[in-house]
mmCIF file of N, CA and C in Angstrom:
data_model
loop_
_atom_site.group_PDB
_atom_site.id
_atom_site.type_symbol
_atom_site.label_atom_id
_atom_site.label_comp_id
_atom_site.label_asym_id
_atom_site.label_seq_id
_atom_site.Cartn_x
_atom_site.Cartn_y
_atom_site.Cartn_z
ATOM 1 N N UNK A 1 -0.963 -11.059 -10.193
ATOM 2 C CA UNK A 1 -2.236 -10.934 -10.858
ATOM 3 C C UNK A 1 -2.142 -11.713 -12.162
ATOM 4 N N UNK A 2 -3.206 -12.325 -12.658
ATOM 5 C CA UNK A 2 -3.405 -13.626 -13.850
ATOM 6 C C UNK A 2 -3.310 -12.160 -15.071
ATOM 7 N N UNK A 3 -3.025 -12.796 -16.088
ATOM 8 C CA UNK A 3 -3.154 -11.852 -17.584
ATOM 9 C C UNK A 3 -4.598 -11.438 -17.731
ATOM 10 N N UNK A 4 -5.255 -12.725 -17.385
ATOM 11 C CA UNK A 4 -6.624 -11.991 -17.671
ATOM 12 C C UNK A 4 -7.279 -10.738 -16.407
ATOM 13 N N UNK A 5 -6.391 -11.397 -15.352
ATOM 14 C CA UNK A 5 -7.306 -10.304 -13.787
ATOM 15 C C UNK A 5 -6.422 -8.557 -14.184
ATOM 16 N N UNK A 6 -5.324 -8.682 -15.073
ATOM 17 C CA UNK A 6 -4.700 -7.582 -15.451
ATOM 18 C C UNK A 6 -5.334 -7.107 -16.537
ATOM 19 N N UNK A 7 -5.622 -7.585 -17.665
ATOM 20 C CA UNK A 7 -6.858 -7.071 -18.134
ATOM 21 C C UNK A 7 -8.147 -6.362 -18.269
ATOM 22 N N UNK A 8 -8.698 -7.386 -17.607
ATOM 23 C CA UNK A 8 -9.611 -7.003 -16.255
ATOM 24 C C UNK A 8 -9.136 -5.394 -16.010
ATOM 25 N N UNK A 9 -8.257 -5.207 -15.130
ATOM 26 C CA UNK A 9 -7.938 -4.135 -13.914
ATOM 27 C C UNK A 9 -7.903 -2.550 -15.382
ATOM 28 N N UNK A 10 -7.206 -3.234 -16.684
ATOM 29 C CA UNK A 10 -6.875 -2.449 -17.286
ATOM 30 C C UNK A 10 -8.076 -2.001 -18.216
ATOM 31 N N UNK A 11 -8.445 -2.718 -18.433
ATOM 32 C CA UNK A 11 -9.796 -2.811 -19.378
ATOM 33 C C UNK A 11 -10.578 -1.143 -18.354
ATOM 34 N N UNK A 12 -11.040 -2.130 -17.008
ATOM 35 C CA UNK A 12 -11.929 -0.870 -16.538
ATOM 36 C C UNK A 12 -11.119 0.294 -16.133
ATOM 37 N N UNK A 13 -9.500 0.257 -16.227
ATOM 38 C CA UNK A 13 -9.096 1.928 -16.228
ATOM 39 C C UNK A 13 -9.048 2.647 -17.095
ATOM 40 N N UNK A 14 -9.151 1.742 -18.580
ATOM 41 C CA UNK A 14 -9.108 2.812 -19.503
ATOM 42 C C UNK A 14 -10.869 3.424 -19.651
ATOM 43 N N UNK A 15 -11.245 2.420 -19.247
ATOM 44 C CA UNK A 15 -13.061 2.816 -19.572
ATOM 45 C C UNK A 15 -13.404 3.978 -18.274
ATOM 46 N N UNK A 16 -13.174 3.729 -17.332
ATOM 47 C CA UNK A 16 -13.320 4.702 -16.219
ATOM 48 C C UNK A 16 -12.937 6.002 -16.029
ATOM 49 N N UNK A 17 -11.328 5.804 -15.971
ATOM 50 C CA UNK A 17 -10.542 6.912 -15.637
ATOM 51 C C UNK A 17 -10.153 7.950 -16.760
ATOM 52 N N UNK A 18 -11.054 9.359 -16.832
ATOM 53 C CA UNK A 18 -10.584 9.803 -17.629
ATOM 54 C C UNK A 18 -9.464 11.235 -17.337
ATOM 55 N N UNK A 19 -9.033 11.233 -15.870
ATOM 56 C CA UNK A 19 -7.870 11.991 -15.483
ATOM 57 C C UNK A 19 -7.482 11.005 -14.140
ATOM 58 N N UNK A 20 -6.600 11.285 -13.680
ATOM 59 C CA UNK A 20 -5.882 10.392 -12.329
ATOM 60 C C UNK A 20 -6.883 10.969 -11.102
ATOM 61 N N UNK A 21 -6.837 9.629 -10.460
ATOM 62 C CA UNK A 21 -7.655 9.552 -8.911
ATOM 63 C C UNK A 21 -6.246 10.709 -7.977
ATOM 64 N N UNK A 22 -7.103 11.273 -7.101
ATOM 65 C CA UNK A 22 -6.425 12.051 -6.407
ATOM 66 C C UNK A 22 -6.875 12.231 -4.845
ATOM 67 N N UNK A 23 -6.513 12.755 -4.029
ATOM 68 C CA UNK A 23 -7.185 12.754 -2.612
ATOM 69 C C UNK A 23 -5.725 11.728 -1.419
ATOM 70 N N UNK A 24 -6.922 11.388 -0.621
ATOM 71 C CA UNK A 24 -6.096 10.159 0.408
ATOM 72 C C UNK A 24 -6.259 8.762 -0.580
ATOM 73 N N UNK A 25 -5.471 7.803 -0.210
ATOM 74 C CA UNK A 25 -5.446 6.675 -1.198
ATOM 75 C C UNK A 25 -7.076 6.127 -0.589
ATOM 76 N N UNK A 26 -7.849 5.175 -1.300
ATOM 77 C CA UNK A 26 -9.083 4.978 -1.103
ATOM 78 C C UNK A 26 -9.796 5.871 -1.302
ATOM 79 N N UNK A 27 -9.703 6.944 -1.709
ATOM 80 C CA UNK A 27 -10.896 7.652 -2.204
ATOM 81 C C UNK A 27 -10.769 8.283 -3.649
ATOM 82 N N UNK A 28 -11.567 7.790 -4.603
ATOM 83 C CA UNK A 28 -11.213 8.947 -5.475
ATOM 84 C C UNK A 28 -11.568 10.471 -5.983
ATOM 85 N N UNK A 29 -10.594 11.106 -6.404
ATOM 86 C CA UNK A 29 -10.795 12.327 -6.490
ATOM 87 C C UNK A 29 -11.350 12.781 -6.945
ATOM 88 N N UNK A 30 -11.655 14.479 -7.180
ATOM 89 C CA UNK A 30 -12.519 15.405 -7.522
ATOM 90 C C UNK A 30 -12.304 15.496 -9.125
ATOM 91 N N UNK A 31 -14.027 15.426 -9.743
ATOM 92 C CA UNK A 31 -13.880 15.333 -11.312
ATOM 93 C C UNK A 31 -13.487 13.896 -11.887
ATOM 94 N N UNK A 32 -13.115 12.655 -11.439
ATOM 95 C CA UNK A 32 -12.822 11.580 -11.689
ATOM 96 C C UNK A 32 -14.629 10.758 -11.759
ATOM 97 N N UNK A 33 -15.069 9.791 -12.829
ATOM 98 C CA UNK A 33 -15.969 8.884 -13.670
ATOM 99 C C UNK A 33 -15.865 8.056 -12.119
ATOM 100 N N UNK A 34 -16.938 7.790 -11.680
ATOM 101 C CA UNK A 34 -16.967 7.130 -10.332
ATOM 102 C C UNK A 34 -17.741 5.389 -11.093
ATOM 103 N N UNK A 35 -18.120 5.667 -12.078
ATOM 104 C CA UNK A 35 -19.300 4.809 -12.733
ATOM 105 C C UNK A 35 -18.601 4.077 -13.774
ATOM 106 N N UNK A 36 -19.400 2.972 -14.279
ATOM 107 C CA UNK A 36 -18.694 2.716 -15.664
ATOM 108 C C UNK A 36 -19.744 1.362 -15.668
ATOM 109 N N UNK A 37 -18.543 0.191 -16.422
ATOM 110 C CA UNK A 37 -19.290 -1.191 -16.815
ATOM 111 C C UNK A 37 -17.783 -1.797 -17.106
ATOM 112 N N UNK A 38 -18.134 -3.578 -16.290
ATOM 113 C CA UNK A 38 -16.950 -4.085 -16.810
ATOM 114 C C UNK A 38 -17.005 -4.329 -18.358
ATOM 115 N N UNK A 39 -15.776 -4.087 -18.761
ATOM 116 C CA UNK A 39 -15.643 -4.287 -20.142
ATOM 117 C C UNK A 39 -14.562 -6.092 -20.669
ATOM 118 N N UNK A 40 -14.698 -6.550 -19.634
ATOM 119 C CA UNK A 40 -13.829 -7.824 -20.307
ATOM 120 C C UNK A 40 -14.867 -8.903 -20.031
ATOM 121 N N UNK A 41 -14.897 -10.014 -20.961
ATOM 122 C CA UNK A 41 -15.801 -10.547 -21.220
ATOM 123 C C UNK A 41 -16.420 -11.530 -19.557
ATOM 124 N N UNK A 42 -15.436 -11.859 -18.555
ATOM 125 C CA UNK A 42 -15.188 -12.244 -17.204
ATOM 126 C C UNK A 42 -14.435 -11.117 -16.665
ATOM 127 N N UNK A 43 -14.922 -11.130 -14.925
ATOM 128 C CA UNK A 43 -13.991 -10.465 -14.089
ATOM 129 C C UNK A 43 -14.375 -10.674 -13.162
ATOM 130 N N UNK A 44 -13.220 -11.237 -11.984
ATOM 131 C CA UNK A 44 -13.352 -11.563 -10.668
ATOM 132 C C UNK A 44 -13.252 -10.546 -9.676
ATOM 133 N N UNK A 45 -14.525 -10.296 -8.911
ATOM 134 C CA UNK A 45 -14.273 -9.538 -7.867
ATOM 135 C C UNK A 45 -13.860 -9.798 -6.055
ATOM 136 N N UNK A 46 -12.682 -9.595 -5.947
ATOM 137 C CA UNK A 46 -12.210 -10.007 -4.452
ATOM 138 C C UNK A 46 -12.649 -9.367 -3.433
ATOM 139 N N UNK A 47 -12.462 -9.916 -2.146
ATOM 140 C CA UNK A 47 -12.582 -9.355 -1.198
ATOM 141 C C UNK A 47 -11.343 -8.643 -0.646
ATOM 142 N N UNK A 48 -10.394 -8.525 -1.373
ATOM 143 C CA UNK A 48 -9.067 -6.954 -0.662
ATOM 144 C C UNK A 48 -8.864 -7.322 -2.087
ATOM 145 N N UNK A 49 -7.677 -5.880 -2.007
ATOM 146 C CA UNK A 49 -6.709 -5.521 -2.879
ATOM 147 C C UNK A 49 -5.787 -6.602 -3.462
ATOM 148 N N UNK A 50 -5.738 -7.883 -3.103
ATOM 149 C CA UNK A 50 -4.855 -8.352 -4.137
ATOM 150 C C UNK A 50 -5.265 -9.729 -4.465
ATOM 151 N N UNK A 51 -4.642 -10.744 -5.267
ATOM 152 C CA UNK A 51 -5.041 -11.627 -5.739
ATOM 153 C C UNK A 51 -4.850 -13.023 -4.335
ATOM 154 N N UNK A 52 -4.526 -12.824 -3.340
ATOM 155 C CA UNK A 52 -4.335 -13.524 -2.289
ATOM 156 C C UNK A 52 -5.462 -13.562 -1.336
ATOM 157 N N UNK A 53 -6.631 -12.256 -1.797
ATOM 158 C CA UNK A 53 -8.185 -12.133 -0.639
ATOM 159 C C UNK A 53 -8.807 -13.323 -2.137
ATOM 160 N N UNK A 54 -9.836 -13.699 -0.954
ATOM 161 C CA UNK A 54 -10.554 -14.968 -2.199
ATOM 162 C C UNK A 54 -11.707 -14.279 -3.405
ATOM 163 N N UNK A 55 -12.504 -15.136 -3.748
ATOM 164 C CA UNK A 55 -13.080 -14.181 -4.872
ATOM 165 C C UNK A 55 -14.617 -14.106 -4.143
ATOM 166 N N UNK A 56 -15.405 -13.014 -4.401
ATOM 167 C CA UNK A 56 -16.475 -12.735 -3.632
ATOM 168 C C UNK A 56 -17.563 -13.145 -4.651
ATOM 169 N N UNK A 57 -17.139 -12.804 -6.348
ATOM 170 C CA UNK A 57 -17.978 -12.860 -7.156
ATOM 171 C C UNK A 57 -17.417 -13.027 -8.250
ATOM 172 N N UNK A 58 -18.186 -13.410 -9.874
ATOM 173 C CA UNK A 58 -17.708 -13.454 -10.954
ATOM 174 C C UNK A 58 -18.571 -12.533 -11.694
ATOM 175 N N UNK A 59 -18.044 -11.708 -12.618
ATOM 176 C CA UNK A 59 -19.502 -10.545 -13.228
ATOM 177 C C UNK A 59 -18.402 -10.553 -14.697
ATOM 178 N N UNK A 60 -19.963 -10.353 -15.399
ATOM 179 C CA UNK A 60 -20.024 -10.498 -16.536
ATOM 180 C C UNK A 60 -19.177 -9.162 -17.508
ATOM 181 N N UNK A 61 -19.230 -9.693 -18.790
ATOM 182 C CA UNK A 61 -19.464 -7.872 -19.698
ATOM 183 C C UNK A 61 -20.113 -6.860 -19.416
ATOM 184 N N UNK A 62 -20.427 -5.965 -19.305
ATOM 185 C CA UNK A 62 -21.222 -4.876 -19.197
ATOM 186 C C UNK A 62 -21.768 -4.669 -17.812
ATOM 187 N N UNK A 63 -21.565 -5.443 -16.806
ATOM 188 C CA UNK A 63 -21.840 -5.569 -15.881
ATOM 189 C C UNK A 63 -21.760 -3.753 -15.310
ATOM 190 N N UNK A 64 -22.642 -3.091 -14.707
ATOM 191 C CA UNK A 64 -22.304 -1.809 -14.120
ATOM 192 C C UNK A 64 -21.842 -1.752 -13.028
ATOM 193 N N UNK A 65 -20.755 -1.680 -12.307
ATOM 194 C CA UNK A 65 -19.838 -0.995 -11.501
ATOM 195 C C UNK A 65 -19.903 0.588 -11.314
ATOM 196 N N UNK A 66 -19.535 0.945 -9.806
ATOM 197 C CA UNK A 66 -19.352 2.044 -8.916
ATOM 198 C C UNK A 66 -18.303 2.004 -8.167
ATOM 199 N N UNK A 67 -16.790 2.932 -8.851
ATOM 200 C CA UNK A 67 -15.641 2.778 -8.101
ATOM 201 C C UNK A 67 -15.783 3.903 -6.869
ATOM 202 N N UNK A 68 -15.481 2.789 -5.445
ATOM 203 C CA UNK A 68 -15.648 3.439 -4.422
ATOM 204 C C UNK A 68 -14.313 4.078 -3.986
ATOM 205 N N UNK A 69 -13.148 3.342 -4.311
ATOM 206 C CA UNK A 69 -11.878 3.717 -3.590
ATOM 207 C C UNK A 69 -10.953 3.073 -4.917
ATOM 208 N N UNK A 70 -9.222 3.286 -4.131
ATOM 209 C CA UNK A 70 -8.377 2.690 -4.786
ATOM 210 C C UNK A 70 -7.517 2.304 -3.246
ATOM 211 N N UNK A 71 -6.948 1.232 -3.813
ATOM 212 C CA UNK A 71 -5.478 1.169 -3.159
ATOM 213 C C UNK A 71 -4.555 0.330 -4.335
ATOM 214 N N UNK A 72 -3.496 1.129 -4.945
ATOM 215 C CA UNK A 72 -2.509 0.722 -5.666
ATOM 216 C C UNK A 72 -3.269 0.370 -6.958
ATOM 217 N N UNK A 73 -2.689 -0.584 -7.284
ATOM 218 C CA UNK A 73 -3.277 -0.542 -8.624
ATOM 219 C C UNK A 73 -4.856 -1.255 -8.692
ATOM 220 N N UNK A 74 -5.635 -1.652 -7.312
ATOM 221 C CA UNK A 74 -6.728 -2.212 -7.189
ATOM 222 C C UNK A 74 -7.843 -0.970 -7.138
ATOM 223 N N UNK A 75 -9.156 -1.435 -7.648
ATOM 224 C CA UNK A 75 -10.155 -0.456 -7.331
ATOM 225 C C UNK A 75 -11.562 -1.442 -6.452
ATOM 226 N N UNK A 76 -11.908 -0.345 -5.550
ATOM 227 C CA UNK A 76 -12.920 -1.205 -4.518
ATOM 228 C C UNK A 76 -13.945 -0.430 -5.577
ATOM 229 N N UNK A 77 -15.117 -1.501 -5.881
ATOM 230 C CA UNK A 77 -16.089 -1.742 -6.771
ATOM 231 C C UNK A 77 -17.649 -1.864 -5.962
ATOM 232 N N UNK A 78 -18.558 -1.738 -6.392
ATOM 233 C CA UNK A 78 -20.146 -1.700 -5.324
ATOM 234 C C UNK A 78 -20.834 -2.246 -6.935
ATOM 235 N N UNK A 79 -21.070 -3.434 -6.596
ATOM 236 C CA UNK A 79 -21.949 -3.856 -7.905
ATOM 237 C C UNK A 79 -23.518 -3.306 -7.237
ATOM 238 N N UNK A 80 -24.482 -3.757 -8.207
ATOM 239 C CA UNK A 80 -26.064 -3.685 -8.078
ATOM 240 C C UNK A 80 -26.380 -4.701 -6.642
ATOM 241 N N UNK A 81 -27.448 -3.920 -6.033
ATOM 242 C CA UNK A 81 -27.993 -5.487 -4.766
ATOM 243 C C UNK A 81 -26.654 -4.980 -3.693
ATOM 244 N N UNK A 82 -25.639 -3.952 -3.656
ATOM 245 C CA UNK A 82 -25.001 -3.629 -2.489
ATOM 246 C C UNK A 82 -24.053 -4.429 -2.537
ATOM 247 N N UNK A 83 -23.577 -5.737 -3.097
ATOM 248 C CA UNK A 83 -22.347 -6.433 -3.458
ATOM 249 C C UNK A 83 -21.114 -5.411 -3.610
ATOM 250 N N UNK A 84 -20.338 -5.889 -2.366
ATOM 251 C CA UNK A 84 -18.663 -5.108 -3.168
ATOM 252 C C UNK A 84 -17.590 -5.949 -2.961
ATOM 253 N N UNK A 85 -16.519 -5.073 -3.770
ATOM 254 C CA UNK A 85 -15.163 -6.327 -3.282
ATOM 255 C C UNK A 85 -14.342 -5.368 -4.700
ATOM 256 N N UNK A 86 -13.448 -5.955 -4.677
ATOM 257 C CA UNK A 86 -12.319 -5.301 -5.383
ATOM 258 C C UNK A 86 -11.709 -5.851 -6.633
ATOM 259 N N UNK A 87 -11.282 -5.080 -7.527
ATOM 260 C CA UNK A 87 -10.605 -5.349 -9.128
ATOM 261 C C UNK A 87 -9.481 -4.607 -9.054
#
C-alpha cells in the first residue's frame, strides 16, 4: 500500500471506528460508526482488498462513505449513486 493509500486507510479509521469491528470478517459489528466522510484530501477506491484489484474511483475530502465490511486491514465502502469498492 502507497503512504498516501495508508493514510487514506488510516485517516478513515480513526474518523470511523470508535470501538473494534467484530462479528465474521466482512461484516462489521454491533455498536460500530457504519458512516463517516473521507478525510484525506484524495482517496482511491478499489475493486478488492488490496492494492493489486485496479482502482474503481477517485473521491475527494469529505466525500461521505458507508462501511459495508472489512477484510484485514481493507474496508468495503458504498459511496452515493450505489458506487462501491474498497479502502
Amino acid at each position: 500500500m502507497s503512504s498516501s493509500g495508508l493514510s487514506v486507510v488510516l485517516a478513515i479509521i480513526l474518523y470511523l471506528v470508535g470501538s473494534a469491528f467484530g462479528g465474521n470478517p466482512g461484516e462489521p459489528g454491533p455498536g460500530v460508526p457504519v458512516s463517516g466522510e473521507v478525510t484525506a484530501s484524495r482517496a482511491t477506491v478499489r475493486a478488492g482488498p488490496g492494492t493489486s484489484f485496479p482502482p474503481v474511483t477517485v473521491v475527494e475530502a469529505s466525500t461521505p462513505v458507508r462501511i459495508t465490511g472489512r477484510q484485514g486491514d481493507w474496508y468495503r465502502v458504498e459511496l452515493s449513486g450505489g458506487l462501491a469498492g474498497w479502502m
